[in-house]
Short mmCIF file of C-alpha atoms in Angstrom, two decimals:
data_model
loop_
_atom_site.label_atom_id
_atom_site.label_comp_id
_atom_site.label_asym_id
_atom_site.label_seq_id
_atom_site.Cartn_x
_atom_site.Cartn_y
_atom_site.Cartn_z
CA UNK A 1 -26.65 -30.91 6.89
CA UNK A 2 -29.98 -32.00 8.97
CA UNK A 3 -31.06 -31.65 12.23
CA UNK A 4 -33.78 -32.91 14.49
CA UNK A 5 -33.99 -29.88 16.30
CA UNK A 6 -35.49 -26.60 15.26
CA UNK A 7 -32.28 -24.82 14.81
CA UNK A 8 -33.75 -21.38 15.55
CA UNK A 9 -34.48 -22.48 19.18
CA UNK A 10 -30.73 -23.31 19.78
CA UNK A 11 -29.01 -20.90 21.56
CA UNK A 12 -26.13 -19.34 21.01
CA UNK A 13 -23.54 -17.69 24.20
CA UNK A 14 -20.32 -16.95 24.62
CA UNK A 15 -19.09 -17.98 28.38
CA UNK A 16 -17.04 -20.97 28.28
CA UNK A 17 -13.95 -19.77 29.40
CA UNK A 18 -12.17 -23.47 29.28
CA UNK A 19 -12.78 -24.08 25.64
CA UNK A 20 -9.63 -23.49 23.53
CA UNK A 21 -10.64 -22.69 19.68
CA UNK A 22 -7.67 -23.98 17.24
CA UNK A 23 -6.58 -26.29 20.07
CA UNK A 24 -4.34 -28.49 17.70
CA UNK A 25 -2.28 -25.73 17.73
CA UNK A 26 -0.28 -27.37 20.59
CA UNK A 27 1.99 -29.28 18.19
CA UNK A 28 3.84 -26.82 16.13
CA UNK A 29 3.67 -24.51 19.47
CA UNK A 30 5.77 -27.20 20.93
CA UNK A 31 8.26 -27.73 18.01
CA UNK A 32 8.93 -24.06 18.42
CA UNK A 33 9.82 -24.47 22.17
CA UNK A 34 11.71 -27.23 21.10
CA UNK A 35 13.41 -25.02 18.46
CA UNK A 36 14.06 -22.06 20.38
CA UNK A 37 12.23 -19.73 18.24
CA UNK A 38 11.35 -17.11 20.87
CA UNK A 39 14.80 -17.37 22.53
CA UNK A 40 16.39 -16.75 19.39
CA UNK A 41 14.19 -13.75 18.16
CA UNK A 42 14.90 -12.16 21.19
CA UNK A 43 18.72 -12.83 21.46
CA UNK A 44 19.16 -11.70 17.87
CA UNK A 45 16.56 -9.01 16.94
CA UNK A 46 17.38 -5.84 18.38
CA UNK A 47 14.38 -3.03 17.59
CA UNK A 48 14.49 0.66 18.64
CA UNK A 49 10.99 2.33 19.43
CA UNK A 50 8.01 1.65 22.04
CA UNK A 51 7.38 -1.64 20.98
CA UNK A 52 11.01 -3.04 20.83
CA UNK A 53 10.21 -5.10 24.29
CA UNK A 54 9.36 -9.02 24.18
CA UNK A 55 10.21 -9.85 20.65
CA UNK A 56 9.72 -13.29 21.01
CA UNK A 57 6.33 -13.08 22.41
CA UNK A 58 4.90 -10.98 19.79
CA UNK A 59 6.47 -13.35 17.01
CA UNK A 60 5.31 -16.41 18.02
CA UNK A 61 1.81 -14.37 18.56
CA UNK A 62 1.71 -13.49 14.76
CA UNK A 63 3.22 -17.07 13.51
CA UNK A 64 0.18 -19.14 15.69
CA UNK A 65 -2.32 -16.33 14.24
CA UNK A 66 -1.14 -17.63 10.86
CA UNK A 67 -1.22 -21.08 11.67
CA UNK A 68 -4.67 -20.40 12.88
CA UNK A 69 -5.75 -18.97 9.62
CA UNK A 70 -5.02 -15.10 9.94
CA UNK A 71 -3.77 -12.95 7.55
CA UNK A 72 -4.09 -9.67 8.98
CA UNK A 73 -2.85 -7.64 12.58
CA UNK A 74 -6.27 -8.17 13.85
CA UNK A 75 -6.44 -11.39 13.68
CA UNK A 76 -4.16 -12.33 16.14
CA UNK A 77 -6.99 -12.07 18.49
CA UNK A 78 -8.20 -15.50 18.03
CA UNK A 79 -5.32 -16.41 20.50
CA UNK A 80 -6.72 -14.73 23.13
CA UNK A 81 -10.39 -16.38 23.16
CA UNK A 82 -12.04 -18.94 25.27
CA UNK A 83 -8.56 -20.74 27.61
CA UNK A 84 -6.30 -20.27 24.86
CA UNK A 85 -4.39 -17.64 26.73
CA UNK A 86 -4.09 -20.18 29.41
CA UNK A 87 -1.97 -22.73 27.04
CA UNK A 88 -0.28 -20.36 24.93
CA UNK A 89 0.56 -17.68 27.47
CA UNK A 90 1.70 -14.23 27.04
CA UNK A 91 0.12 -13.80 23.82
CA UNK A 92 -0.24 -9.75 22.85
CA UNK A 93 -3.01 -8.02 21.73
CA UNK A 94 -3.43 -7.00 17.76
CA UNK A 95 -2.69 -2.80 18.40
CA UNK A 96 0.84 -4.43 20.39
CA UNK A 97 1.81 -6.40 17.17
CA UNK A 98 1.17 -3.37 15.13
CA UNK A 99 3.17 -1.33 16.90
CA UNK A 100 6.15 -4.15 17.56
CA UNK A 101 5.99 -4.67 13.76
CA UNK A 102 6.08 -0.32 12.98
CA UNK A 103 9.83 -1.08 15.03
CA UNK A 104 11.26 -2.60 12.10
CA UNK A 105 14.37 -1.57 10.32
CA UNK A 106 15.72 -2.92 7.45
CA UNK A 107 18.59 -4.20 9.35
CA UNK A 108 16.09 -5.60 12.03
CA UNK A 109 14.42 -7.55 9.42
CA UNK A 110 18.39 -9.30 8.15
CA UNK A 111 17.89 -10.23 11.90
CA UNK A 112 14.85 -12.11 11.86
CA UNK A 113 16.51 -13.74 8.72
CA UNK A 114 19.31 -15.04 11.05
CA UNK A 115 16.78 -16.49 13.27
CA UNK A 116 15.20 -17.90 10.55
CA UNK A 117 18.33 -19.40 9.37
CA UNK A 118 19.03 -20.62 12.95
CA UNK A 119 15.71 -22.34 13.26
CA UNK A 120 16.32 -24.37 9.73
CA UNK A 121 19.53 -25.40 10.96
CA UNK A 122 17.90 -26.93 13.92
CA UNK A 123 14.60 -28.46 12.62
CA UNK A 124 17.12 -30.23 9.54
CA UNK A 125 19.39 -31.17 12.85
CA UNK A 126 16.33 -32.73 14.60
CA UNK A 127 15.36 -34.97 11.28
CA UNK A 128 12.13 -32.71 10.53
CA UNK A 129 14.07 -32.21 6.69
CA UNK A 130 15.40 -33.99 3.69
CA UNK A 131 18.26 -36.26 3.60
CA UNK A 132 21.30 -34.32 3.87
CA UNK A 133 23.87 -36.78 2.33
CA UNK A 134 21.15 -37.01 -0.87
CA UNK A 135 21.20 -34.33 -3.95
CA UNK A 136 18.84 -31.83 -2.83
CA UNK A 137 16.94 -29.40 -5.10
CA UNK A 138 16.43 -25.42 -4.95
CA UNK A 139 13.31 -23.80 -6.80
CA UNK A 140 13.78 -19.76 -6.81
CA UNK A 141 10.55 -18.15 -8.37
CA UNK A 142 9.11 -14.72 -7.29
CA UNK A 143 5.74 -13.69 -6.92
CA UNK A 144 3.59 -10.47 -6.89
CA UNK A 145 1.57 -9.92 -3.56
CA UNK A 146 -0.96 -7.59 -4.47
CA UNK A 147 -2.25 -4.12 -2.55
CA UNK A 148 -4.76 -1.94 -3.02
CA UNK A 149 -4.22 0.81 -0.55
CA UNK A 150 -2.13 3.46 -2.40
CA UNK A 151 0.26 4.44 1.52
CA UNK A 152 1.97 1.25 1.48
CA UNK A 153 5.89 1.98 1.01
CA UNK A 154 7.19 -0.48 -1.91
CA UNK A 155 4.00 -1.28 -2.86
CA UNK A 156 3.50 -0.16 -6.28
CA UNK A 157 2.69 -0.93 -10.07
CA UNK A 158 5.50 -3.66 -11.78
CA UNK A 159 5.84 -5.25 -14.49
CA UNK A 160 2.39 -7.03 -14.02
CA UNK A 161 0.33 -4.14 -14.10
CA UNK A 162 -0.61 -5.40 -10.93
CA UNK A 163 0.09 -3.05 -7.30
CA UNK A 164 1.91 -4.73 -4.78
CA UNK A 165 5.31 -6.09 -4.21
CA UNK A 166 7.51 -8.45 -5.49
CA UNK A 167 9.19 -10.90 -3.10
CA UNK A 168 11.48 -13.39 -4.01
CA UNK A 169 11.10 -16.73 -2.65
CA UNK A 170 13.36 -20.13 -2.50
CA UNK A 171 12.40 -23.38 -1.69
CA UNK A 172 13.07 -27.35 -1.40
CA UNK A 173 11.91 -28.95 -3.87
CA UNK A 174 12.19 -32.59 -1.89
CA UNK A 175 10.54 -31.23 1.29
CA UNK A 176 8.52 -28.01 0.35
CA UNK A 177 10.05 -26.35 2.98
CA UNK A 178 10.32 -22.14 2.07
CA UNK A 179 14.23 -21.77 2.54
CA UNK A 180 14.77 -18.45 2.32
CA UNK A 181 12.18 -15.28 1.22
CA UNK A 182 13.11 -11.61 0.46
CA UNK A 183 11.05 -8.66 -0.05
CA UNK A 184 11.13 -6.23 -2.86
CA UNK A 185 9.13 -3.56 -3.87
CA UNK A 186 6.21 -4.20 -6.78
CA UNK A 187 8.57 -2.40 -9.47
CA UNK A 188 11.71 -4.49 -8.77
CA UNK A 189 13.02 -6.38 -11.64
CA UNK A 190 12.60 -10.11 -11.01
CA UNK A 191 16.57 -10.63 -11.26
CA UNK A 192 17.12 -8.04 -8.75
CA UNK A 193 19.36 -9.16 -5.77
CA UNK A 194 19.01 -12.79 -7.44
CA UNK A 195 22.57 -13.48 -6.99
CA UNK A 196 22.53 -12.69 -3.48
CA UNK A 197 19.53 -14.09 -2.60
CA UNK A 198 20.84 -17.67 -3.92
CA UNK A 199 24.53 -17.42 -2.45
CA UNK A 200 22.44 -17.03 0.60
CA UNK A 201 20.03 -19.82 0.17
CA UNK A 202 22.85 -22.08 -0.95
CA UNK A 203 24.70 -20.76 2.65
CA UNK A 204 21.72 -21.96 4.50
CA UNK A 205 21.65 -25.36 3.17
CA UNK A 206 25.27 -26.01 3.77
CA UNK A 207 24.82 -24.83 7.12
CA UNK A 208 21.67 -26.49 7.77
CA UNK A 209 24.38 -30.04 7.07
CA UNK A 210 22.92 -30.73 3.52
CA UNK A 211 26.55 -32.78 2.02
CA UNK A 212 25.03 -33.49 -1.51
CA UNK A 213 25.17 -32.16 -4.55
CA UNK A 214 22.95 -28.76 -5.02
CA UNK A 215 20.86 -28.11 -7.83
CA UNK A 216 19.33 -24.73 -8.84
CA UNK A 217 16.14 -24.70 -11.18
CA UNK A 218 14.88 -21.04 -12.04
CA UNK A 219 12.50 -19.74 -14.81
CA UNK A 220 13.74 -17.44 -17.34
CA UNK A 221 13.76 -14.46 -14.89
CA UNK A 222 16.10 -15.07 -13.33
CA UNK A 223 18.65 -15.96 -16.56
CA UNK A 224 21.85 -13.67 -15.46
CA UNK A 225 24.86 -13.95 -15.43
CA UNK A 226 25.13 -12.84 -11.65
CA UNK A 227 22.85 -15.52 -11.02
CA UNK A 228 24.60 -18.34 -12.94
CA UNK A 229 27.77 -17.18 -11.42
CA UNK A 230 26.57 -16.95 -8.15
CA UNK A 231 25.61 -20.86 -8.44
CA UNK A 232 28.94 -22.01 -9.85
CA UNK A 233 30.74 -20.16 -7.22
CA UNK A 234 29.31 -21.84 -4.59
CA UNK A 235 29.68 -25.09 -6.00
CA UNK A 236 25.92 -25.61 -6.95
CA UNK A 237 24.73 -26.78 -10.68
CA UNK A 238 21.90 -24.60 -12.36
CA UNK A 239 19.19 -25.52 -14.65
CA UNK A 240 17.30 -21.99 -15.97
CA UNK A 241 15.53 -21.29 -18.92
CA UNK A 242 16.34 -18.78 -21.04
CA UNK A 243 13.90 -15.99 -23.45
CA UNK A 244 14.11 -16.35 -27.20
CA UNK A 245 16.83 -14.18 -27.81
CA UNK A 246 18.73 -14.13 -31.24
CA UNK A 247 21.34 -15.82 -30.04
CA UNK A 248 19.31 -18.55 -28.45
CA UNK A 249 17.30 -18.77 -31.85
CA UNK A 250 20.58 -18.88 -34.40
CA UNK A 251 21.36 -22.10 -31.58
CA UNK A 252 18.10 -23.61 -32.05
CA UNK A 253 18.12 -23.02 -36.08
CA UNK A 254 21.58 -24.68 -36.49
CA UNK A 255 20.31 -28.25 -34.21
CA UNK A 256 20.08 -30.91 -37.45
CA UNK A 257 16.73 -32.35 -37.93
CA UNK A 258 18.01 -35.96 -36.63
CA UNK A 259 18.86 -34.16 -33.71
CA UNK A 260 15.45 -34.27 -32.57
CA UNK A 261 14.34 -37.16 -29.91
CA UNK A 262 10.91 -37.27 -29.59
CA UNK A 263 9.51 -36.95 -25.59
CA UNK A 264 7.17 -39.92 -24.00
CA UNK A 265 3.95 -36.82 -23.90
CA UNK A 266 0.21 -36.83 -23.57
CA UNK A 267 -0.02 -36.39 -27.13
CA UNK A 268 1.69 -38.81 -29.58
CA UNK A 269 4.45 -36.95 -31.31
CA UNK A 270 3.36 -33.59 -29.71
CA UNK A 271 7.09 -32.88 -28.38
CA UNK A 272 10.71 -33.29 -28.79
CA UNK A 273 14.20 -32.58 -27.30
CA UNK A 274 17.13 -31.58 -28.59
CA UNK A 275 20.90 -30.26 -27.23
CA UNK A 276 23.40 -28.39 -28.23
CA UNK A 277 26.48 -26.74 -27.06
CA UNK A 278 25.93 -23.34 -26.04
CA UNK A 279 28.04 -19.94 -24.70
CA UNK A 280 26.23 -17.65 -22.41
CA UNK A 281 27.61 -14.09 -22.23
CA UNK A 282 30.72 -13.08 -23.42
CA UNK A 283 34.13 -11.72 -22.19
CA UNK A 284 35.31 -12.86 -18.51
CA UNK A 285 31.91 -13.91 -17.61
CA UNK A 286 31.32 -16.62 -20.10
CA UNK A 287 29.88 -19.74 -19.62
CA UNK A 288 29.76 -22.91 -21.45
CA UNK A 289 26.70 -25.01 -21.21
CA UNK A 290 24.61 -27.08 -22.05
CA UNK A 291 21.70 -25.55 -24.53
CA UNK A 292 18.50 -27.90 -23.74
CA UNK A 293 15.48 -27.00 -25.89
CA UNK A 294 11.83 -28.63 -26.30
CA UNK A 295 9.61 -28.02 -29.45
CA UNK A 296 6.17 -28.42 -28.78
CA UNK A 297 3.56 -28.73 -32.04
CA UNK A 298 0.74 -26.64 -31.59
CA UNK A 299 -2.42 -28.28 -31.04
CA UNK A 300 -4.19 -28.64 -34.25
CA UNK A 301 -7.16 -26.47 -35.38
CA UNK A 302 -5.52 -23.93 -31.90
CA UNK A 303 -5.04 -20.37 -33.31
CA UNK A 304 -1.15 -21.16 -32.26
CA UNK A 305 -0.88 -23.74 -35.12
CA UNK A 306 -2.39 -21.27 -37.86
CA UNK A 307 1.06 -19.35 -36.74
CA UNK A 308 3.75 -21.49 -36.09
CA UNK A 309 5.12 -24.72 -36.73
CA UNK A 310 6.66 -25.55 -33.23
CA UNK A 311 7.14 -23.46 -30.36
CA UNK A 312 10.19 -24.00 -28.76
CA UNK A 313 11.42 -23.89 -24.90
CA UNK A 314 15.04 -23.49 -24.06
CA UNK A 315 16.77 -24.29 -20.67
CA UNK A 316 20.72 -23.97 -20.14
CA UNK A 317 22.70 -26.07 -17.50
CA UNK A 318 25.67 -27.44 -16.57
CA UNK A 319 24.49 -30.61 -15.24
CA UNK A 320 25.24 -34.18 -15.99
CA UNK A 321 22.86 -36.81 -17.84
CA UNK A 322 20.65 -37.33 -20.28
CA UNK A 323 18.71 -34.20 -21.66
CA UNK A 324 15.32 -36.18 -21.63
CA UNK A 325 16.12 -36.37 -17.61
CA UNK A 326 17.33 -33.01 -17.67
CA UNK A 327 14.63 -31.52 -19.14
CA UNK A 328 11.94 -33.49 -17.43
CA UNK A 329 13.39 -32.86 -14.30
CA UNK A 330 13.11 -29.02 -15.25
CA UNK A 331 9.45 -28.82 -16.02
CA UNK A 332 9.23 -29.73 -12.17
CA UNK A 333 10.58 -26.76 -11.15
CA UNK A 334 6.84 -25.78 -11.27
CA UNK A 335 6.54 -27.26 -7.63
CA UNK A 336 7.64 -24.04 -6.17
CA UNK A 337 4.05 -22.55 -7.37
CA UNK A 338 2.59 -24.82 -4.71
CA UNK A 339 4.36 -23.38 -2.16
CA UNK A 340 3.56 -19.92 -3.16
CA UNK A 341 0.30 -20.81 -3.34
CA UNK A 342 0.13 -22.64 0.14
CA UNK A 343 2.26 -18.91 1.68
CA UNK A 344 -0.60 -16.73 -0.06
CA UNK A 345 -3.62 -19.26 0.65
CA UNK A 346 -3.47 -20.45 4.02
CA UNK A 347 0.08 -19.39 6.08
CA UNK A 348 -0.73 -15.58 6.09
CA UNK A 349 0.90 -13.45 2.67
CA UNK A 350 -2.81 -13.40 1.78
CA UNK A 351 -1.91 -9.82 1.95
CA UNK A 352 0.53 -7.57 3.98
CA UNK A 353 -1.31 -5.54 5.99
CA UNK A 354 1.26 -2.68 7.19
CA UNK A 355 1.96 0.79 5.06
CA UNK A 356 5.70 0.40 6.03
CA UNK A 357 7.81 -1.83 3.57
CA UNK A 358 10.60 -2.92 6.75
CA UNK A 359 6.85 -3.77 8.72
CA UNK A 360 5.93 -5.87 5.56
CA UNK A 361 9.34 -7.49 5.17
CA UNK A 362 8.98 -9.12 8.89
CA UNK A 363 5.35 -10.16 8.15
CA UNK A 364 7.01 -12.31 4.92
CA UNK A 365 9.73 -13.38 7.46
CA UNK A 366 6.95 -14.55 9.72
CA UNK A 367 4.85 -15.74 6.65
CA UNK A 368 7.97 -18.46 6.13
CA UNK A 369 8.59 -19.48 9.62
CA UNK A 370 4.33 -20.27 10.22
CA UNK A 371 4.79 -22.08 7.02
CA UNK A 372 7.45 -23.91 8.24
CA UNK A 373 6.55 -25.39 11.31
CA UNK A 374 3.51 -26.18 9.41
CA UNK A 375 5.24 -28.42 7.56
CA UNK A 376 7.64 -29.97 9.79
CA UNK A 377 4.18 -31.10 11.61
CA UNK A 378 3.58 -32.54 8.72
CA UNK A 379 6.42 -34.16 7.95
CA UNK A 380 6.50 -35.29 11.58
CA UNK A 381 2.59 -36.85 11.34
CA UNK A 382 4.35 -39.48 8.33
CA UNK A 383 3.11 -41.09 5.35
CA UNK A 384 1.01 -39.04 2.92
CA UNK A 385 1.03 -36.33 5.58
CA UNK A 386 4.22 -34.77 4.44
CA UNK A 387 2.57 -33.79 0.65
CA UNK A 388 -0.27 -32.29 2.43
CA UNK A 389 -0.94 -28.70 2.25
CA UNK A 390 -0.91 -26.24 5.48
CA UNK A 391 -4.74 -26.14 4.79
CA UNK A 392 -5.07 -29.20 5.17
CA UNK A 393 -2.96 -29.34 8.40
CA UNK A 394 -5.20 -26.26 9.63
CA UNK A 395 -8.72 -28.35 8.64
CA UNK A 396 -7.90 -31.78 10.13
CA UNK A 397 -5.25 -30.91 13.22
CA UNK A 398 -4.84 -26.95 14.27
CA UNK A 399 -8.80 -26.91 13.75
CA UNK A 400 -9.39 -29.35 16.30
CA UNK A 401 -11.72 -27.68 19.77
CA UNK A 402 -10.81 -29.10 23.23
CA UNK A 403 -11.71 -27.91 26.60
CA UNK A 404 -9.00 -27.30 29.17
CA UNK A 405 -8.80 -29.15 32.37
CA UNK A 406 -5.96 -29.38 35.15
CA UNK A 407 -4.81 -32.68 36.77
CA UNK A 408 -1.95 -33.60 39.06
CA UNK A 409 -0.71 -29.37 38.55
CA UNK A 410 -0.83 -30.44 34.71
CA UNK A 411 -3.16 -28.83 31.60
CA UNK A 412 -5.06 -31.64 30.19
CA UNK A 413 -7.13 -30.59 26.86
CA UNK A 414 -9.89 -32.70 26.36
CA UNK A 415 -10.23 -32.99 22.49
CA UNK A 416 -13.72 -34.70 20.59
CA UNK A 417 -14.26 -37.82 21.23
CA UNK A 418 -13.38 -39.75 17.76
CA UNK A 419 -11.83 -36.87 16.35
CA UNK A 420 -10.73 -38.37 12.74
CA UNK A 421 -7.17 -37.42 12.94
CA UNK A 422 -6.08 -37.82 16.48
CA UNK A 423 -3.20 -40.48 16.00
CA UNK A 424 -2.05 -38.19 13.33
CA UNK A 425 -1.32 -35.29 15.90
CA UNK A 426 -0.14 -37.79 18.50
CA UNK A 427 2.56 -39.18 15.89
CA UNK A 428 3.94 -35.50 15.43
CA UNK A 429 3.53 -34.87 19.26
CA UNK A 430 6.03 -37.74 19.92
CA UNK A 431 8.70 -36.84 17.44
CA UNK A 432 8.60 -33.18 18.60
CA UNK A 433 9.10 -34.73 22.64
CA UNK A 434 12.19 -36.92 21.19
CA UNK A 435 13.86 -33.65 20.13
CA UNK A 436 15.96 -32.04 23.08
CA UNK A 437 15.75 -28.78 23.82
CA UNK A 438 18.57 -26.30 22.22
CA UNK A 439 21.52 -26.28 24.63
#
């Protein structure tokens, strides 16, 4: 990067009050109009304390700061720079959203999960999701969001050796959209509240008007049989791996040789497939399945291969088809990592910045809606804009500078001239003015 000028004789100062930083911002602020989102937070949330006042506000504060890159209380101050207060008005200061977010109960934050299901039902209404009348696909994976003060409620050591928590966290796997998040402490099991957590991420969907058929995919953590239950009850097929237990391994040792079908891989003969019957669990909770397993032959000369002759990965499922679909189709369960890793990278969970767990649990419940509207921008902008990640959408649209001028008692923002990606946010400005406002 070059310059004609002597750069040290360029100076620097901070007085244009009609420049709004993060000006691209304007889209997903107008899909939540459109969606009702501060309406609904404060028709639904109901807080006790001295910051229970203006709900709405105060979300929609935190969910642009995230938008705009924050991850922490302080840094919803970049709304209120330059004439950004003047387009997104109302915004509160960080010290207000610290003490609105200290208001939270538990029960406040199954509130803000209402909204949150309200909002989903609305954006999948408006066409911003996937085909409801196609099969649609849930990924449930957890994650560890680590913490290093040693005050914060919840957060402690787990299973990781790591300190933090331990949310849970569901999403589409057609769309990327987060469906529904949870938050545990660091030491909770990953199978706690599992079965809850996916009778109501299945509810959602249903509500939300998706008529296809459901599939759940889930690692081996969350192999229960509260889980599995929970997904045939609700009329949902599974796919979830399962550990090496002994029963699992007597299964694998009786498959025949000829059994084996060998798996179109990187590496010529490197894998095969195999299925058997299979009974999970015993008694009234018993299960018959479908026992799925993949061998995989060490790379040679690896210390693996001086060990073992195949190392073997097992799935269970009560789906229909062939297992080299089924079991393909598994191994993409591993799209749900990308949405973790957009949550924790660029729409806020980079940490959670409050030493009260029902203060933390709102922050994830923010997390999800920022990341959200995120991608319904996305998906709004078309074409290979819907696979992009929220960084993305932060670098080439929210990033975007303009300077704010009035006309005709309207606010005009006057964006760079040839700004690289200005059809893209005038696409997903004119799908979000085609949706009507909620009645």
């Amino acid at each position: 990067m070059r310059s004609s000028h002597k750069l040290d004789r360029v100076v620097v100062s901070f007085d244009e009050d009609n420049l709004v930083p993060n000006a691209g911002l304007v889209a997903p602020a107008e899909l939540a109009q459109k969606l009702g989102v501060g309406e609904l937070v404060d028709e639904r949330v109901r807080l006790t304390g001295p910051g229970k006042a203006n709900s709405g506000i105060k979300a929609l504060t935190v969910v642009g700061a995230m938008l705009a890159g924050g991850d922490s209380i302080d840094d919803t101050d970049v709304l209120r720079a330059g004439a950004v207060p003047k387009v997104f008005d109302q915004t509160r200061a960080p010290s207000t959203i610290g003490t609105w977010l200290r208001c939270f109960t538990w029960a406040a934050v199954r509130m803000l999960d209402a909204v949150l299901r309200v909002v989903l039902v609305r954006a999948w209404a408006a066409g911003l999701g996937p085909d409801l009348a196609a099969p649609l696909t849930i990924d449930c994976d957890s994650t560890i969001c680590e913490t290093y003060g040693t005050k914060k409620q919840g957060g402690v050591f787990g299973h990781t050796m790591v300190r933090g928590y331990h949310p849970m966290v569901s999403s589409c796997a057609q769309t990327q959209e987060v469906l529904h998040a949870r938050m545990r402490g660091g030491n909770a099991h990953s199978a706690r509240g599992a079965a809850g957590f996916i009778r109501e991420t299945i509810a959602r969907v249903r509500a939300a008007g998706a008529r296809g058929p459901l599939t759940v995919r889930a690692d081996s953590a969350f192999y229960s049989k509260g889980f599995l239950w929970a997904c045939r009850e609700a009329d949902a097929r599974f796919s979830v791996t399962v550990k090496m237990n002994p029963s699992i391994r007597r299964a694998i040792d009786g498959i025949p040789d000829d059994a084996w079908t060998k798996i179109p891989y990187w590496l010529e003969g490197g894998a095969d497939v195999a299925e058997v019957p299979y009974r999970c669990f015993a008694g009234r909770h018993a299960l018959k399945v479908r026992l799925i397993v993949r061998r995989v032959r060490p790379t040679p000369g690896s210390q693996l291969a001086l060990d073992v002759v195949f190392d073997y990965h097992a799935l269970v499922t009560d789906r229909e088809g062939t297992m080299l679909e089924l079991e393909a189709d598994h191994r993409d369960h591993a799209v749900v990592e990308l949405v973790i890793r957009d949550l924790k990278a660029d729409a806020g969970l980079a940490h959670l910045p409050s030493g009260k767990f029902p203060a933390n649990a709102a922050w994830l419940a923010l997390t999800t809606l920022a990341y959200n509207l995120g991608r319904w921008t996305l998906r709004a902008a078309g074409g290979e804009w819907a696979t992009a990640t929220i960084g993305t959408l932060r670098r080439c649209l929210l990033s975007m500078p303009a300077r704010l001028a009035r006309s005709a008692r309207r606010l005009r923002l006057r964006a760079p001239t040839n700004w690289p990606w200005r059809h893209t946010l005038m696409r997903a400005r004119a799908v979000f003015a085609a949706i009507p406002a909620p009645g």
